PDB file of C-alpha atoms in Angstrom:
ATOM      1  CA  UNK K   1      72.992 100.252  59.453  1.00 38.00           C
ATOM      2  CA  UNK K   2      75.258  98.194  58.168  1.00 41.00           C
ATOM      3  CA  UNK K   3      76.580  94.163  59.464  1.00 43.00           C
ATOM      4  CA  UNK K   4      79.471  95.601  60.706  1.00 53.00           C
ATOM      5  CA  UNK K   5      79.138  98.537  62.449  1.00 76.00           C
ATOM      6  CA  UNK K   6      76.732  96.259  64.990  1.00 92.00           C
ATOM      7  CA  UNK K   7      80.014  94.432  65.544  1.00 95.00           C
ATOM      8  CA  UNK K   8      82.091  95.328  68.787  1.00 97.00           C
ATOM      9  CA  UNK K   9      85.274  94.032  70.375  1.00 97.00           C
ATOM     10  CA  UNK K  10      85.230  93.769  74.308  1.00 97.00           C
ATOM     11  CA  UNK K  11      88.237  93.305  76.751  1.00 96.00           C
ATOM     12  CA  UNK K  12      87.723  91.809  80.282  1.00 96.00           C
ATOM     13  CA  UNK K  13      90.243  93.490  82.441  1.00 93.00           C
ATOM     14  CA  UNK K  14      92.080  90.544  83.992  1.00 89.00           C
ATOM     15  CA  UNK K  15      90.966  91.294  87.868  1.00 87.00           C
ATOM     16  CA  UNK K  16      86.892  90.753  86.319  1.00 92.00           C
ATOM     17  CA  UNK K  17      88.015  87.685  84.407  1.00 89.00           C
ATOM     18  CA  UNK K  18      89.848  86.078  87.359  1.00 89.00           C
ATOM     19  CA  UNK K  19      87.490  86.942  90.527  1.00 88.00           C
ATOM     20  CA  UNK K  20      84.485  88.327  89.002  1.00 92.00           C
ATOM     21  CA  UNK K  21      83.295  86.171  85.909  1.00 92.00           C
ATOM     22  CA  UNK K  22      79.955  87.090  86.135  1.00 95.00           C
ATOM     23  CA  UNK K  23      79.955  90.819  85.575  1.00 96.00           C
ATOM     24  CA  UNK K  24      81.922  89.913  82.556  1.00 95.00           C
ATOM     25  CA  UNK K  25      78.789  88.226  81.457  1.00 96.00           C
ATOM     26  CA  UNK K  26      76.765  91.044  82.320  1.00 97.00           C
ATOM     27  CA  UNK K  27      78.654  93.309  80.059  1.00 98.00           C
ATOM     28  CA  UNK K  28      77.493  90.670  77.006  1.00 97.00           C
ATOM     29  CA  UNK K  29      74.335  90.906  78.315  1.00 97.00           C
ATOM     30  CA  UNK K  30      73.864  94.879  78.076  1.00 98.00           C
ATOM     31  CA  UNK K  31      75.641  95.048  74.783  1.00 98.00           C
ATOM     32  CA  UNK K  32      73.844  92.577  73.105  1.00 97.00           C
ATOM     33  CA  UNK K  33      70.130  93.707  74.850  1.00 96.00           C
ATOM     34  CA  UNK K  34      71.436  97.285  71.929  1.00 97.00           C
ATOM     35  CA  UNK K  35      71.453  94.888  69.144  1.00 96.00           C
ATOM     36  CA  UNK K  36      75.507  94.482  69.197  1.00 97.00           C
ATOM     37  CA  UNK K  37      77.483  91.157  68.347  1.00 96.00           C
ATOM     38  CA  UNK K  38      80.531  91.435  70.670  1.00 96.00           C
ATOM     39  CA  UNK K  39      83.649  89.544  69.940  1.00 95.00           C
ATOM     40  CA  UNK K  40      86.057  88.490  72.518  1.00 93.00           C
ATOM     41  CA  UNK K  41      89.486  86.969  72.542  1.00 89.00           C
ATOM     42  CA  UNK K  42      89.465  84.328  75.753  1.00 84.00           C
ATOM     43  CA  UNK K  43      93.587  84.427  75.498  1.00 84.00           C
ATOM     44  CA  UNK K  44      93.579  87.998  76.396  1.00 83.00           C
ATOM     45  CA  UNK K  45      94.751  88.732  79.527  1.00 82.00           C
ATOM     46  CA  UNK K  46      96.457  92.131  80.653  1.00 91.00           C
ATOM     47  CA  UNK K  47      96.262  95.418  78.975  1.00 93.00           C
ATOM     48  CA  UNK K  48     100.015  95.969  80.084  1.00 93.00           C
ATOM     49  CA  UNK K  49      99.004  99.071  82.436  1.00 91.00           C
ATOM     50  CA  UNK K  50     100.595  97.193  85.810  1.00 88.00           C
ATOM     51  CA  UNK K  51     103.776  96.124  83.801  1.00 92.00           C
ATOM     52  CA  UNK K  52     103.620 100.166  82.796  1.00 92.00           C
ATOM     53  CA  UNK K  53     103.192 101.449  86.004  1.00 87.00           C
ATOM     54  CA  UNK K  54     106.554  99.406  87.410  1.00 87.00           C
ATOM     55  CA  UNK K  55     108.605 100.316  84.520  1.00 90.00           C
ATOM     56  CA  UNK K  56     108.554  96.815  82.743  1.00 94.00           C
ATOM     57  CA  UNK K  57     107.890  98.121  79.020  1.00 95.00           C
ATOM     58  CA  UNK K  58     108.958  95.951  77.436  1.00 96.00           C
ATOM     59  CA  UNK K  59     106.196  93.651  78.785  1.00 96.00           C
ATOM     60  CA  UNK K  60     103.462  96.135  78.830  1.00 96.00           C
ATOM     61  CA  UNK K  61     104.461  96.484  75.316  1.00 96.00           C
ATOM     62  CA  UNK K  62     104.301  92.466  74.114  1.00 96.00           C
ATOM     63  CA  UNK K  63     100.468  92.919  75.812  1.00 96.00           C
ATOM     64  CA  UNK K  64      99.715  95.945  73.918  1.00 96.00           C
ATOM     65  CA  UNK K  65     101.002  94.812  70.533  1.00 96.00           C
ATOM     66  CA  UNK K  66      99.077  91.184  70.881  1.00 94.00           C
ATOM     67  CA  UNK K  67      95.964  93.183  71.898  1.00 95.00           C
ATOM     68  CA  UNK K  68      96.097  95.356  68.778  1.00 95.00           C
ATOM     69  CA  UNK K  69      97.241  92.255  66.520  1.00 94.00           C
ATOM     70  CA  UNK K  70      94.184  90.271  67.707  1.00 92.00           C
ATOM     71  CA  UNK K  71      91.397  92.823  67.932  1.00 93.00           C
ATOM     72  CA  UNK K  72      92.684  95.166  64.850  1.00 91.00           C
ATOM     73  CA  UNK K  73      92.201  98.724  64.914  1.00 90.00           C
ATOM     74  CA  UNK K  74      88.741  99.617  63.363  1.00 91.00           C
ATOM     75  CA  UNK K  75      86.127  98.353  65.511  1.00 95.00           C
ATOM     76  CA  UNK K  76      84.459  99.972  68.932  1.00 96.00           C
ATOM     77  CA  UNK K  77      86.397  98.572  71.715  1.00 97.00           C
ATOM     78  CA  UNK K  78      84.765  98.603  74.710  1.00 98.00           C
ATOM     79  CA  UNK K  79      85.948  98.065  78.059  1.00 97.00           C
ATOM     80  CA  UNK K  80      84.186  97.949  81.234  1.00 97.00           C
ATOM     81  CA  UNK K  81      86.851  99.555  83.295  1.00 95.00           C
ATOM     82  CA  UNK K  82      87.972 103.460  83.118  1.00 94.00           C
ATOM     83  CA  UNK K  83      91.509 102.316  84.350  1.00 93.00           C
ATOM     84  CA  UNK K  84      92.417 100.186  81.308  1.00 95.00           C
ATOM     85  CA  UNK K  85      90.433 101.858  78.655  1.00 96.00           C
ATOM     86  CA  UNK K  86      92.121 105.026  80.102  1.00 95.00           C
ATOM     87  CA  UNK K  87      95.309 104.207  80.277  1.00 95.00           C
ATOM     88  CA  UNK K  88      94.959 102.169  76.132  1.00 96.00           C
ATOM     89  CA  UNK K  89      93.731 105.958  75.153  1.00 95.00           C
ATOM     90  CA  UNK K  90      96.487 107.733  76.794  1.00 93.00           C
ATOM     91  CA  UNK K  91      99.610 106.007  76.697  1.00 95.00           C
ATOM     92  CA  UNK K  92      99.347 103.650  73.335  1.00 96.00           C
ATOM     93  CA  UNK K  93     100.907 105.776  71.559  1.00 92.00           C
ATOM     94  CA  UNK K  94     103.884 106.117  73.325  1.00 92.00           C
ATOM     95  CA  UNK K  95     103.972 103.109  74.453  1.00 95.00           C
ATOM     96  CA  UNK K  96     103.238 101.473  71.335  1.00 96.00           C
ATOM     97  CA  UNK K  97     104.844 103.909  68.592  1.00 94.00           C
ATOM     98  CA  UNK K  98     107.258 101.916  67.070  1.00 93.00           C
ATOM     99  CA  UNK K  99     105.279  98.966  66.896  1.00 94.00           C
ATOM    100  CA  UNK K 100     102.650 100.094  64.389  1.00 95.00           C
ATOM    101  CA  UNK K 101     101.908 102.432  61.673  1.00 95.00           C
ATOM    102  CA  UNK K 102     101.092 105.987  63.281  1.00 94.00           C
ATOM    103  CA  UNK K 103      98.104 106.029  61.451  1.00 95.00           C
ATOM    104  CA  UNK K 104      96.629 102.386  62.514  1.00 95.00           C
ATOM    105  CA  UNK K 105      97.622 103.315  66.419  1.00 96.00           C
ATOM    106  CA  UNK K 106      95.707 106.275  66.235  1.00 95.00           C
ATOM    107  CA  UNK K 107      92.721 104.812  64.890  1.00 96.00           C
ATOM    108  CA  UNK K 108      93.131 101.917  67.839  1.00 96.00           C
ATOM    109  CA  UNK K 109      93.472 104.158  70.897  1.00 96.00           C
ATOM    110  CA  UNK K 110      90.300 106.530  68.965  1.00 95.00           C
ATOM    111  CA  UNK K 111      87.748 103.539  69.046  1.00 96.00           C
ATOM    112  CA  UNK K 112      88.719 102.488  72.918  1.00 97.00           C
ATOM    113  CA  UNK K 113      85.830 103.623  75.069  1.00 97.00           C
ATOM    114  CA  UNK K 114      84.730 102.740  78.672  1.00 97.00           C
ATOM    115  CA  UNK K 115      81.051 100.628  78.919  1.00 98.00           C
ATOM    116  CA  UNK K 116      79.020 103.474  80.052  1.00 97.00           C
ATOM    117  CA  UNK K 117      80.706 106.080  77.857  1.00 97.00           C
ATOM    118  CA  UNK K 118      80.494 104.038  75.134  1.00 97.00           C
ATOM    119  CA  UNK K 119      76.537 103.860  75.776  1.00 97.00           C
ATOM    120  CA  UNK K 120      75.455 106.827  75.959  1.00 97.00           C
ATOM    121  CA  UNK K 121      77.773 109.251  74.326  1.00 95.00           C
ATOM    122  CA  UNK K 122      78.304 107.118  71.271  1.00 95.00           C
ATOM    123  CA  UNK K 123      75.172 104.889  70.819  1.00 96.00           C
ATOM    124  CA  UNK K 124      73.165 108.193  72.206  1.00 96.00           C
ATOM    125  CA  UNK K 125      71.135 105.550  74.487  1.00 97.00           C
ATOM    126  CA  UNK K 126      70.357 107.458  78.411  1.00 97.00           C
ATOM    127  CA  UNK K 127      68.172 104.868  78.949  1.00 97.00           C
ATOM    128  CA  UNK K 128      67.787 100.920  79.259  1.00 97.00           C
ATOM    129  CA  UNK K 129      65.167  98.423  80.222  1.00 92.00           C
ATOM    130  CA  UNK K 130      66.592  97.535  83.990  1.00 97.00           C
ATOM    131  CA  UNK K 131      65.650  97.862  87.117  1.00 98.00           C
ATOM    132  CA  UNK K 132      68.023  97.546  90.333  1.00 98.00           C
ATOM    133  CA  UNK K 133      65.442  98.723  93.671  1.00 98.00           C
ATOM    134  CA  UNK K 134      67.854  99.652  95.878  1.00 98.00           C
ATOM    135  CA  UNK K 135      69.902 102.723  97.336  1.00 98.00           C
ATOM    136  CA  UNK K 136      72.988 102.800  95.414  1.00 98.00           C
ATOM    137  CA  UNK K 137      75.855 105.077  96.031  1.00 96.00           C
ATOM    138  CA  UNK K 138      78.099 105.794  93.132  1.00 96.00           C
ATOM    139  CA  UNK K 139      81.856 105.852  93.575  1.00 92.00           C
ATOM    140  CA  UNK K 140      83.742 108.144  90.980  1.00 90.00           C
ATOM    141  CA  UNK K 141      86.787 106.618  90.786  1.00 85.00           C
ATOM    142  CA  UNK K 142      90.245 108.640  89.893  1.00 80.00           C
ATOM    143  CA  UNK K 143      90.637 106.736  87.342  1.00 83.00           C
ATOM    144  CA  UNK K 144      87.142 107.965  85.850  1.00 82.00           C
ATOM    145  CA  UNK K 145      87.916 111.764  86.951  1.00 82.00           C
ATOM    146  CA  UNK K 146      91.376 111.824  85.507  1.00 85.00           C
ATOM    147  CA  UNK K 147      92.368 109.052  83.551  1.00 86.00           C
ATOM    148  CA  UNK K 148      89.246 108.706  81.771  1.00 87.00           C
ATOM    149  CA  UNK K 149      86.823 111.475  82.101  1.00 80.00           C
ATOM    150  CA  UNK K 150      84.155 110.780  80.547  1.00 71.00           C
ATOM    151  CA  UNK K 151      81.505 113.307  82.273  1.00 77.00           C
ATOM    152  CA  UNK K 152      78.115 112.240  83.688  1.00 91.00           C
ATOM    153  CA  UNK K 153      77.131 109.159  81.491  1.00 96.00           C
ATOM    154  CA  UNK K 154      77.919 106.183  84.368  1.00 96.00           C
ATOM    155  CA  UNK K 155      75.364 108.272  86.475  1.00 96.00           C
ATOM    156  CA  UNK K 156      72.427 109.137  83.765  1.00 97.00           C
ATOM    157  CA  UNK K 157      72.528 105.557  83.226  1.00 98.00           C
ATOM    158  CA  UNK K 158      72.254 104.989  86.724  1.00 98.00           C
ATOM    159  CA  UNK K 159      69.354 107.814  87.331  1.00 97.00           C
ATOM    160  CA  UNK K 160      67.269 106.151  84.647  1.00 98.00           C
ATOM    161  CA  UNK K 161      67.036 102.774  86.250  1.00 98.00           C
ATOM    162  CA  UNK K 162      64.133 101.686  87.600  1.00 98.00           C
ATOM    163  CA  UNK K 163      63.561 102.105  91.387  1.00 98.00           C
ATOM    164  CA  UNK K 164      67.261 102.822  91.771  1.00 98.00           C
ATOM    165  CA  UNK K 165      67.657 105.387  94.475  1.00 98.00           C
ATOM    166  CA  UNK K 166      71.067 107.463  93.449  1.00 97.00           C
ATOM    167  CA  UNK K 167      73.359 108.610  96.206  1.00 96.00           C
ATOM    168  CA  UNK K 168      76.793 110.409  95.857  1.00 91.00           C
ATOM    169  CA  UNK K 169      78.700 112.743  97.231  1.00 84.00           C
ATOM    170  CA  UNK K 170      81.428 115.151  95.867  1.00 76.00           C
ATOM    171  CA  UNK K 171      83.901 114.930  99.011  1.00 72.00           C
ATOM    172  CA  UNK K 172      83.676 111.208  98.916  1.00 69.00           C
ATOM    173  CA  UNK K 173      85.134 110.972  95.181  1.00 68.00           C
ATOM    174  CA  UNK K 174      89.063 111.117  96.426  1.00 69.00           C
ATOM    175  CA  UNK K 175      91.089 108.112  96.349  1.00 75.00           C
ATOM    176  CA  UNK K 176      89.604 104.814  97.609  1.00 70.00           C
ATOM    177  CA  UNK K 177      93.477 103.390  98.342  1.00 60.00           C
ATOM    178  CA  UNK K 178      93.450 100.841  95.767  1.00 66.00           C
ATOM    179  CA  UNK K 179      95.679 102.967  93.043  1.00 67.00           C
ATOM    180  CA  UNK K 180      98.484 100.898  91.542  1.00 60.00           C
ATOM    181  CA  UNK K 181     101.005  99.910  94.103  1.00 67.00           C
ATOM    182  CA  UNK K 182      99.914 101.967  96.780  1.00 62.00           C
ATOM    183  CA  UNK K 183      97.879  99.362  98.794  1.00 60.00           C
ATOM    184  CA  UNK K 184     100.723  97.428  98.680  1.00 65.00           C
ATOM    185  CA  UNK K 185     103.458  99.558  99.704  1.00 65.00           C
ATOM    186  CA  UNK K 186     101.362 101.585 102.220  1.00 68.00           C
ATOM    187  CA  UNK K 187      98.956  99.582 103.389  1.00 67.00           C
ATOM    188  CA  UNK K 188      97.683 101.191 106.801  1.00 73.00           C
ATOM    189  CA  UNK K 189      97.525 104.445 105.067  1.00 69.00           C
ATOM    190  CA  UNK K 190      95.111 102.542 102.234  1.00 67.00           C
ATOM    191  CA  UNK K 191      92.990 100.830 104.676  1.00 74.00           C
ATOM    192  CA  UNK K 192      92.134 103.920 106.254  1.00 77.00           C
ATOM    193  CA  UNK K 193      91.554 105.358 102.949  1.00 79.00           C
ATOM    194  CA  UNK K 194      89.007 102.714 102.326  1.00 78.00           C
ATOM    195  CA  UNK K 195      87.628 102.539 105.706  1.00 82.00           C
ATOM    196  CA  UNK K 196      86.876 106.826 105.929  1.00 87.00           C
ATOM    197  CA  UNK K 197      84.439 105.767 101.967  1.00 86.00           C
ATOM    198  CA  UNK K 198      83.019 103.091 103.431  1.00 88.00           C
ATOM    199  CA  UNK K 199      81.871 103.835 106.756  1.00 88.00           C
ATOM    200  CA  UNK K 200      80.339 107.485 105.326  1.00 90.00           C
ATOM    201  CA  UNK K 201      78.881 105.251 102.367  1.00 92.00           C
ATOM    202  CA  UNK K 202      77.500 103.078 105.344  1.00 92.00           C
ATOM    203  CA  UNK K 203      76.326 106.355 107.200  1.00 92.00           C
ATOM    204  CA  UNK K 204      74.252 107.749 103.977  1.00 93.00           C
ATOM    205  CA  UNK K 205      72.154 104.364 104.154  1.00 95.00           C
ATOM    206  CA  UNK K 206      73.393 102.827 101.306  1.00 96.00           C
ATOM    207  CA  UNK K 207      72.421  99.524 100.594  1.00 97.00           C
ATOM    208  CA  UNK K 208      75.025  99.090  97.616  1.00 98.00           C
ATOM    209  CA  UNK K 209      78.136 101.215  96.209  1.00 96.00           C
ATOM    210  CA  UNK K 210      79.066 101.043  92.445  1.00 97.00           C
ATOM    211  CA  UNK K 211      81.741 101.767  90.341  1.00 94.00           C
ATOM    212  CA  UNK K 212      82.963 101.864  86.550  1.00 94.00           C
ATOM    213  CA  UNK K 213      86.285 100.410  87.968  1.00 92.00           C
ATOM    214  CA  UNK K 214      87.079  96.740  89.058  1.00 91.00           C
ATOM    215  CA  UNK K 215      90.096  97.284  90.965  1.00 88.00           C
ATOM    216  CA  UNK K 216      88.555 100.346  93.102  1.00 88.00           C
ATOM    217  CA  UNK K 217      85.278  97.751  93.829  1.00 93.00           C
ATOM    218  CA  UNK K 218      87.319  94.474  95.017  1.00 90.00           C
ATOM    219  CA  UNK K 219      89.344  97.219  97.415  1.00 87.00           C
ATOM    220  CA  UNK K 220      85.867  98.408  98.655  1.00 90.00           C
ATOM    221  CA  UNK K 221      84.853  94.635  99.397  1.00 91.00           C
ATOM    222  CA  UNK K 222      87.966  93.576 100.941  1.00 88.00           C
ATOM    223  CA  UNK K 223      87.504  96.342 103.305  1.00 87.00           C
ATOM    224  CA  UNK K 224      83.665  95.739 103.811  1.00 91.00           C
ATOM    225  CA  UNK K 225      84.726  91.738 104.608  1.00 92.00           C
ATOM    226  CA  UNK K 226      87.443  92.032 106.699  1.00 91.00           C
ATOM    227  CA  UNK K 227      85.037  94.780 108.607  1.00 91.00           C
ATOM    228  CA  UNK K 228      81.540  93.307 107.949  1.00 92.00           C
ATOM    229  CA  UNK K 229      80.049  96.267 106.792  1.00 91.00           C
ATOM    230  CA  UNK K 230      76.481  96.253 105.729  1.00 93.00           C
ATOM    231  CA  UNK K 231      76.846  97.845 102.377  1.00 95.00           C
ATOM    232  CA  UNK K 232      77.184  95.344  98.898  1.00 96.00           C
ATOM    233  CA  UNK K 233      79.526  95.322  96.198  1.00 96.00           C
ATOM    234  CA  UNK K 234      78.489  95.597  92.801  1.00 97.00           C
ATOM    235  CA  UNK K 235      79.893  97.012  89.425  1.00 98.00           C
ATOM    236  CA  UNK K 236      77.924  99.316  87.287  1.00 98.00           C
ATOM    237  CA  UNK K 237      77.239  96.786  84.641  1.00 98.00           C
ATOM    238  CA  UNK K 238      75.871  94.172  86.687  1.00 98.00           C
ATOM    239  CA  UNK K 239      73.086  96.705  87.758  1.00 98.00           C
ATOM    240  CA  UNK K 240      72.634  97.430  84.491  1.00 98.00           C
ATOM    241  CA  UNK K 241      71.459  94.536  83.149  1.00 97.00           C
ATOM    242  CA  UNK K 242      68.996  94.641  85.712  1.00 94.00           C
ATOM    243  CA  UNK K 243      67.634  92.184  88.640  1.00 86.00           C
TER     244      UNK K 243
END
């Protein structure tokens, strides 16, 4: 194996960076535990999917073209977030296809993969050396289902960690409220959204819910907060690094 195909690049979607620094370090963490040196811009800020989603292209665009400029287009890109590595996969291309040669985009939005995809469908690995002893319910985000399918690998990661105890539930995998705008613009209709997870979460005895996706986890603990429900926040990669 060669010096530079141990070399990844890794974005921090810009909710992690600004409220939860720490699982961004736990992403280093697991990467590097597989023998990978991962490089990361600190000037990076917004993969331009917001900006995209209110019609503002020509700044989702200036975020997409510094992304590509900075990171380049041959490397693994891994992102710990279905959302943004879903949306860089899908709509690059459009977004992005008079800003760079057709070939160089598609070779971009190709090496974009979510953490736990990225894991065990590329590196092969089903396994790794943590342990998290406690009853965990997964969340399947929209984002993960649609956006970003990327089958079962966030849960055989999670069903091969030590003294985890895996809950989920099909008919809890709709909408948590959080999706774009829509907790803004209807926000009684999101809470209850939110509340109707959580309190079934709460009802299965989970001590913990996880999720590949950032934005779908800080909706989850605003609820749990402003509600004091007994059930903890975490994201996938901070349980897989391990306790």
């Amino acid at each position: 194996m060669s010096e530079e195909s141990n070399i990844v690049n890794v974005f921090i979607p810009c909710q992690m960076d600004m409220f939860q620094p720490d699982t961004a370090y736990s992403v280093f963490t697991v990467l590097e535990r597989l023998g990978l040196h991962c490089q990361y811009f600190d000037e990076q800020t917004c993969c331009g999917q917001r900006f995209f989603m209110q019609g503002e292209m020509e700044s989702a665009k200036s975020l997409g073209v510094k992304i590509i400029d900075d990171f380049g287009a041959k490397l693994p890109f891994i992102i710990p977030d279905c959302s943004c590595a879903g949306f860089m996969r899908k709509y690059y291309r459009q977004l992005l296809e008079n800003s760079f040669p057709p070939n160089e985009l598609r070779s971009f939005t190709q090496h974009v993969y979510e953490l736990c995809d990225y894991i065990v469908n590329v590196k092969h690995i089903e396994k790794l050396d943590n342990t998290f002893s406690h009853r965990v319910f997964y969340f399947k985000s929209c984002s993960s289902r649609n956006l970003y399918p990327q089958n079962d690998a966030p849960e055989i990661l999670l069903r091969n960690t030590r003294g985890l105890d895996l809950l989920m539930d099909d008919e809890l995998q709709g909408c948590c409220g959080a999706n774009g705008r829509f907790a803004q613009s209807n926000p009684a209709a999101a809470e209850s959204m939110t509340g109707e997870i959580m309190s079934e979460i709460y009802g299965m005895g989970a001590e913990f819910v996880t999720s590949t996706d950032i934005h779908c986890l800080q909706m989850l603990d605003a609820y749990k907060e402003a509600h004091d429900v007994g059930v903890q926040v975490i994201h996938i990669a901070d349980i897989l690094k391990g306790e």
